[in-house]
Coordinates of C-alpha atoms in Angstrom, one line a residue:
Chain Z
M3 CA -25.9 54.6 -36.9
G4 CA -25.0 57.5 -38.4
K5 CA -24.8 57.3 -42.5
R6 CA -24.0 59.8 -44.7
S7 CA -27.0 60.2 -47.5
D8 CA -26.4 57.9 -50.4
V9 CA -26.4 59.3 -53.9
T10 CA -27.7 57.4 -56.8
R11 CA -24.4 56.8 -59.2
S12 CA -23.4 54.6 -62.3
A13 CA -22.5 51.3 -61.6
F14 CA -18.8 50.0 -61.2
A15 CA -17.7 48.1 -64.3
P16 CA -16.0 44.7 -63.5
G17 CA -12.2 44.8 -63.4
R18 CA -12.4 48.6 -61.6
W19 CA -10.3 49.2 -58.7
V20 CA -12.4 50.1 -55.5
R21 CA -11.3 50.8 -52.1
V22 CA -13.6 49.5 -49.0
R23 CA -14.6 52.4 -46.6
G24 CA -12.1 52.3 -43.6
D25 CA -14.5 54.2 -41.1
G26 CA -16.4 51.7 -39.1
A27 CA -20.2 51.5 -38.8
S28 CA -21.6 50.3 -36.1
G29 CA -24.8 48.1 -35.6
H30 CA -25.7 45.7 -37.9
V31 CA -23.1 45.9 -40.8
R32 CA -22.3 42.9 -43.4
T33 CA -18.9 44.2 -44.4
P34 CA -16.3 42.4 -42.4
S35 CA -13.5 44.0 -41.1
Y36 CA -10.9 42.5 -42.7
V37 CA -11.4 44.4 -45.9
R38 CA -12.1 47.8 -44.2
G39 CA -9.5 50.2 -46.2
K40 CA -8.7 47.4 -48.3
N41 CA -8.2 47.8 -52.4
G42 CA -9.9 45.1 -54.7
R43 CA -11.4 44.5 -57.9
I44 CA -14.9 44.5 -58.9
V45 CA -15.6 40.9 -60.5
K46 CA -19.5 41.3 -61.1
C47 CA -22.5 43.1 -60.0
H48 CA -25.2 40.7 -58.6
G49 CA -27.9 43.3 -58.8
S50 CA -29.8 45.4 -56.4
F51 CA -31.1 44.2 -53.1
R52 CA -32.8 45.6 -50.0
N53 CA -30.0 46.9 -47.8
P54 CA -30.0 44.3 -45.2
E55 CA -28.2 46.8 -42.7
E56 CA -31.6 48.7 -42.5
R57 CA -33.7 45.6 -42.5
A58 CA -32.2 44.6 -39.3
Y59 CA -33.9 47.3 -37.5
F60 CA -37.2 46.7 -39.4
R61 CA -36.9 49.1 -41.9
D62 CA -37.9 48.4 -45.4
G63 CA -34.2 48.5 -46.8
L64 CA -35.0 50.8 -49.8
P65 CA -34.2 52.1 -52.1
R66 CA -32.4 49.0 -53.2
K67 CA -28.5 49.0 -53.2
R68 CA -26.1 47.1 -55.8
L69 CA -24.6 44.2 -54.5
Y70 CA -20.8 43.6 -56.0
L71 CA -18.5 40.8 -55.5
V72 CA -15.3 42.3 -55.0
A73 CA -11.8 40.4 -55.0
F74 CA -9.2 41.0 -52.8
E75 CA -5.6 39.6 -53.4
T76 CA -4.4 37.7 -49.9
K77 CA -1.2 39.8 -49.8
E78 CA -3.3 42.5 -49.7
L79 CA -5.4 41.5 -46.9
W80 CA -2.8 39.5 -45.0
G81 CA 1.1 41.0 -46.2
K82 CA 3.7 38.7 -45.5
I83 CA 1.9 35.6 -43.8
V84 CA -0.1 34.4 -47.1
E85 CA 0.7 30.7 -48.0
V86 CA 0.4 31.8 -52.2
K87 CA 0.6 35.0 -53.4
N88 CA -1.8 34.4 -56.2
D89 CA -4.9 33.4 -53.9
C90 CA -7.6 35.7 -53.6
V91 CA -10.8 36.3 -51.2
F92 CA -14.1 37.3 -53.1
V93 CA -16.5 39.2 -50.6
D94 CA -20.0 40.4 -51.4
I95 CA -20.2 44.2 -50.5
Y96 CA -22.9 46.6 -51.1
E97 CA -22.1 49.6 -53.2
H98 CA -22.3 52.6 -50.3
W99 CA -19.4 50.6 -48.8
L100 CA -17.3 51.0 -52.3
E101 CA -15.4 54.0 -53.2
E102 CA -13.5 54.5 -56.7
V103 CA -9.8 54.2 -56.9
E104 CA -7.3 55.1 -59.6
Chain L
M13 CA -57.7 16.8 -24.2
A14 CA -55.1 14.8 -26.5
Q15 CA -51.3 15.6 -26.2
T16 CA -50.1 17.9 -28.7
R17 CA -47.2 16.7 -30.7
T18 CA -44.9 18.8 -28.9
Q19 CA -46.0 17.1 -25.6
V20 CA -45.4 13.5 -26.9
V21 CA -42.0 14.6 -28.2
D22 CA -40.9 16.5 -25.0
A23 CA -41.9 13.1 -22.9
H24 CA -38.6 11.7 -25.0
M25 CA -36.1 14.5 -24.1
P26 CA -33.5 14.5 -22.0
T27 CA -34.6 15.9 -18.7
D28 CA -33.2 19.7 -18.1
H29 CA -30.3 18.7 -15.9
E30 CA -29.1 16.4 -18.7
L31 CA -29.2 19.0 -21.5
P32 CA -26.4 21.6 -22.3
Y33 CA -26.7 25.3 -21.7
Y34 CA -27.7 26.1 -25.0
A35 CA -30.0 23.6 -25.6
R36 CA -31.9 24.2 -22.6
R37 CA -31.9 27.7 -23.5
I38 CA -33.3 27.1 -27.1
Y39 CA -35.7 24.8 -25.8
A40 CA -37.0 27.7 -23.3
I41 CA -37.2 29.8 -26.2
R42 CA -39.0 27.9 -28.0
D43 CA -41.9 27.1 -24.9
L44 CA -42.1 30.6 -24.6
L45 CA -42.8 31.4 -28.2
L46 CA -45.4 28.8 -28.1
D47 CA -46.8 29.8 -24.7
K48 CA -47.1 33.4 -26.1
G49 CA -48.8 32.4 -29.3
V50 CA -46.2 33.6 -31.6
L51 CA -45.8 30.1 -33.4
E52 CA -47.7 27.5 -33.3
A53 CA -46.4 23.6 -33.0
E54 CA -47.2 23.2 -36.8
D55 CA -45.3 26.3 -37.7
I56 CA -41.9 24.5 -35.8
K57 CA -42.6 21.3 -37.6
R58 CA -43.1 22.8 -41.2
E59 CA -39.5 24.4 -40.7
I60 CA -37.8 21.5 -39.5
D61 CA -39.6 19.3 -42.6
Y62 CA -38.6 21.9 -45.0
I63 CA -34.9 21.9 -44.0
E64 CA -34.8 18.0 -43.7
R65 CA -36.0 17.4 -47.1
R66 CA -32.9 19.4 -48.1
S67 CA -29.9 17.4 -48.4
P68 CA -26.1 17.2 -50.2
A69 CA -27.5 14.8 -52.7
N70 CA -29.4 17.8 -54.2
G71 CA -26.2 19.3 -55.1
A72 CA -24.4 16.0 -56.3
R73 CA -27.4 15.5 -58.5
L74 CA -26.8 18.9 -60.1
V75 CA -23.1 18.3 -60.1
A76 CA -23.5 14.8 -62.0
R77 CA -26.1 16.6 -64.7
A78 CA -23.5 19.5 -65.1
W79 CA -20.8 16.8 -65.7
T80 CA -22.9 14.8 -68.3
D81 CA -24.7 17.4 -70.1
E82 CA -22.9 20.7 -71.1
E83 CA -25.7 22.9 -72.0
F84 CA -27.2 22.1 -68.6
K85 CA -23.9 22.9 -67.2
Q86 CA -24.3 26.6 -68.9
R87 CA -27.5 27.1 -67.7
L88 CA -26.6 26.0 -63.9
L89 CA -23.8 28.7 -64.2
H90 CA -25.7 31.7 -65.9
D91 CA -29.4 30.8 -64.6
P92 CA -28.9 28.3 -61.1
K93 CA -32.5 28.6 -60.1
T94 CA -33.9 27.5 -63.5
A95 CA -31.3 24.7 -63.7
C96 CA -32.6 23.5 -59.9
A97 CA -36.3 23.6 -60.9
E98 CA -35.4 21.2 -64.1
M99 CA -34.2 18.6 -62.0
G100 CA -37.2 19.3 -59.5
I101 CA -35.0 20.7 -57.0
D102 CA -36.9 23.8 -55.0
A103 CA -34.5 26.4 -54.6
S104 CA -37.3 29.2 -54.3
G105 CA -36.3 29.9 -50.5
M106 CA -33.3 31.7 -51.5
N107 CA -32.5 35.0 -52.9
E108 CA -30.1 34.4 -55.6
F109 CA -27.1 31.8 -56.0
V110 CA -24.2 31.2 -58.1
V111 CA -22.3 28.2 -58.5
L112 CA -18.6 28.3 -58.6
E113 CA -16.8 26.3 -61.4
N114 CA -13.5 24.8 -60.5
T115 CA -11.3 24.2 -63.3
Q116 CA -7.6 23.2 -63.8
R117 CA -6.6 26.4 -62.7
V118 CA -9.1 27.5 -59.8
R119 CA -10.3 25.9 -56.9
H120 CA -13.0 27.6 -54.8
V121 CA -13.8 27.7 -51.3
V122 CA -17.0 28.9 -49.3
V123 CA -17.2 30.3 -46.1
C124 CA -19.3 32.7 -44.0
T125 CA -16.9 34.9 -41.7
L126 CA -19.9 36.7 -40.3
C127 CA -22.1 33.9 -39.3
S128 CA -23.0 30.6 -41.2
C129 CA -24.6 31.5 -44.6
Y130 CA -24.7 28.3 -46.5
P131 CA -27.0 27.1 -49.4
R132 CA -29.7 25.4 -47.1
A133 CA -32.5 25.7 -49.4
I134 CA -30.8 23.2 -51.8
L135 CA -28.1 21.4 -49.1
G136 CA -30.0 21.5 -46.1
R137 CA -28.0 22.0 -42.6
P138 CA -24.2 22.8 -42.8
P139 CA -21.7 20.6 -41.1
D140 CA -20.8 21.9 -37.5
W141 CA -17.1 22.7 -38.5
Y142 CA -18.7 25.1 -41.3
K143 CA -19.9 26.8 -38.4
S144 CA -17.3 27.2 -35.9
V145 CA -15.2 30.4 -35.5
N146 CA -12.3 28.1 -36.3
Y147 CA -13.1 27.5 -39.8
R148 CA -14.7 30.7 -40.4
K149 CA -11.5 32.7 -39.6
R150 CA -8.8 30.4 -40.9
A151 CA -10.5 30.0 -44.2
V152 CA -10.0 33.7 -45.7
V153 CA -6.3 33.5 -44.1
E154 CA -4.9 30.0 -44.9
P155 CA -7.4 28.0 -47.2
R156 CA -5.0 25.9 -48.5
A157 CA -4.1 24.5 -44.7
V158 CA -7.7 24.0 -44.4
M159 CA -7.8 22.4 -47.6
R160 CA -4.9 19.9 -46.4
E161 CA -6.8 19.2 -43.2
F162 CA -9.7 17.8 -45.7
G163 CA -7.2 15.4 -47.8
Q164 CA -6.8 18.3 -50.6
E165 CA -3.4 19.5 -51.7
V166 CA -3.4 22.3 -54.1
G167 CA -0.2 23.1 -56.3
D168 CA 0.8 26.4 -56.1
E169 CA 0.3 27.1 -60.0
I170 CA -3.6 27.1 -59.1
E171 CA -5.3 29.9 -57.7
V172 CA -7.6 29.7 -54.6
R173 CA -10.6 31.7 -54.1
V174 CA -12.2 31.9 -51.0
V175 CA -15.8 33.2 -51.3
D176 CA -17.1 34.9 -48.0
S177 CA -21.0 34.9 -48.7
T178 CA -21.6 38.2 -46.8
A179 CA -25.0 39.1 -48.4
D180 CA -28.1 37.2 -49.5
I181 CA -26.1 35.8 -52.3
R182 CA -25.3 31.7 -51.8
Y183 CA -22.5 29.7 -53.2
L184 CA -22.2 26.3 -54.4
V185 CA -19.3 24.7 -55.7
L186 CA -19.0 22.7 -59.2
P187 CA -16.2 20.4 -58.6
Q188 CA -14.4 18.8 -61.4
R189 CA -15.0 15.6 -62.8
P190 CA -12.5 12.9 -61.6
Q191 CA -10.2 11.3 -63.9
G192 CA -11.3 7.7 -64.9
T193 CA -15.2 8.1 -64.7
D194 CA -16.1 8.3 -68.3
R195 CA -18.0 4.9 -68.0
M196 CA -20.1 6.1 -65.0
T197 CA -23.7 6.7 -65.2
E198 CA -25.2 10.3 -64.0
Q199 CA -26.5 8.4 -60.8
E200 CA -22.9 6.8 -60.1
L201 CA -21.4 9.9 -60.7
S202 CA -23.8 11.5 -58.4
R203 CA -22.8 9.4 -55.7
L204 CA -19.4 10.5 -55.9
V205 CA -20.2 13.8 -55.0
T206 CA -19.5 14.8 -51.4
R207 CA -21.0 17.5 -49.5
D208 CA -17.4 18.7 -48.6
S209 CA -16.6 19.0 -52.4
L210 CA -19.8 21.4 -52.9
I211 CA -18.3 23.6 -50.2
G212 CA -14.8 23.3 -51.7
V213 CA -12.6 22.0 -48.9
S214 CA -12.6 18.5 -50.1
D215 CA -11.7 16.9 -53.4
I216 CA -13.2 13.8 -55.2
D217 CA -11.8 11.3 -57.0
A218 CA -13.1 8.1 -58.8
S219 CA -13.4 6.2 -55.8
S220 CA -15.3 9.0 -53.4
D221 CA -18.3 7.9 -51.6
A222 CA -20.9 10.4 -50.7
S223 CA -22.8 8.3 -48.4
R224 CA -19.8 7.3 -46.2
S225 CA -16.7 9.8 -46.4
E226 CA -17.8 12.4 -44.1
E227 CA -19.3 13.2 -40.5
P228 CA -22.7 13.8 -40.8
F229 CA -22.1 17.1 -38.5

């Protein structure tokens, strides 16, 4: 489950645009495939939690990682097949899956 | 030697060949865990009792109180575990939970596309349909079609927010108070609040009845 080492960085502010890493990590991951490579907006930071992707393998999940609620427009996720273009899907995503976009 | 409770209960279980495959499998796993001393019968009983003590009635009481007490509603939205404790609801089993307020402009629907995360510590067991692949894949793609199947039509001017609980946060919907309920007591209001409205797929009105309107599972 090769992972690059994570560097401490400042939190994403609400309203910031972010992109979900497109590269697929294997093993126990909680970032669903339908948001990989997609752009969304930070709604809020829930706080920091032990990383469940590590805890699934009986590791302690430290250091804690920030968990963000990220809003994706349905048109970004599904394109033309959406019912109404103003709907959103909100997903909880850990900071090490997110990159800033301008 | 006196029979253990498990033996007494098992005497009333259907015989093996009558059970579906997954039921046979889970009982085999349970028996192995007991035989190997990983679990005691008491551990299993305690977990079953814990989840059975929880029900959508807890969510209904929170909602009814929020509808009638604005300060409580703010506490529910900003510090939900404290608000639960005030109402004698033990939410300590959850890491965090967040209450999603429906308004004139926004309706929420909760799903766990990865598995079946649900605020069990408050509401107890989720319905079978919530755990189904059908719900989990359709809720994030066509929420309005799913809501329509539950009898809820949502106008284009309203934003639907599907919340996918992919991590340790559990979500509860705070539905809007229906019209024509001004004279109801808090207890009468709580009887309107269905489990499905706390998930967000259903709407409620002044004639809703949480005790009869939905399949138990």
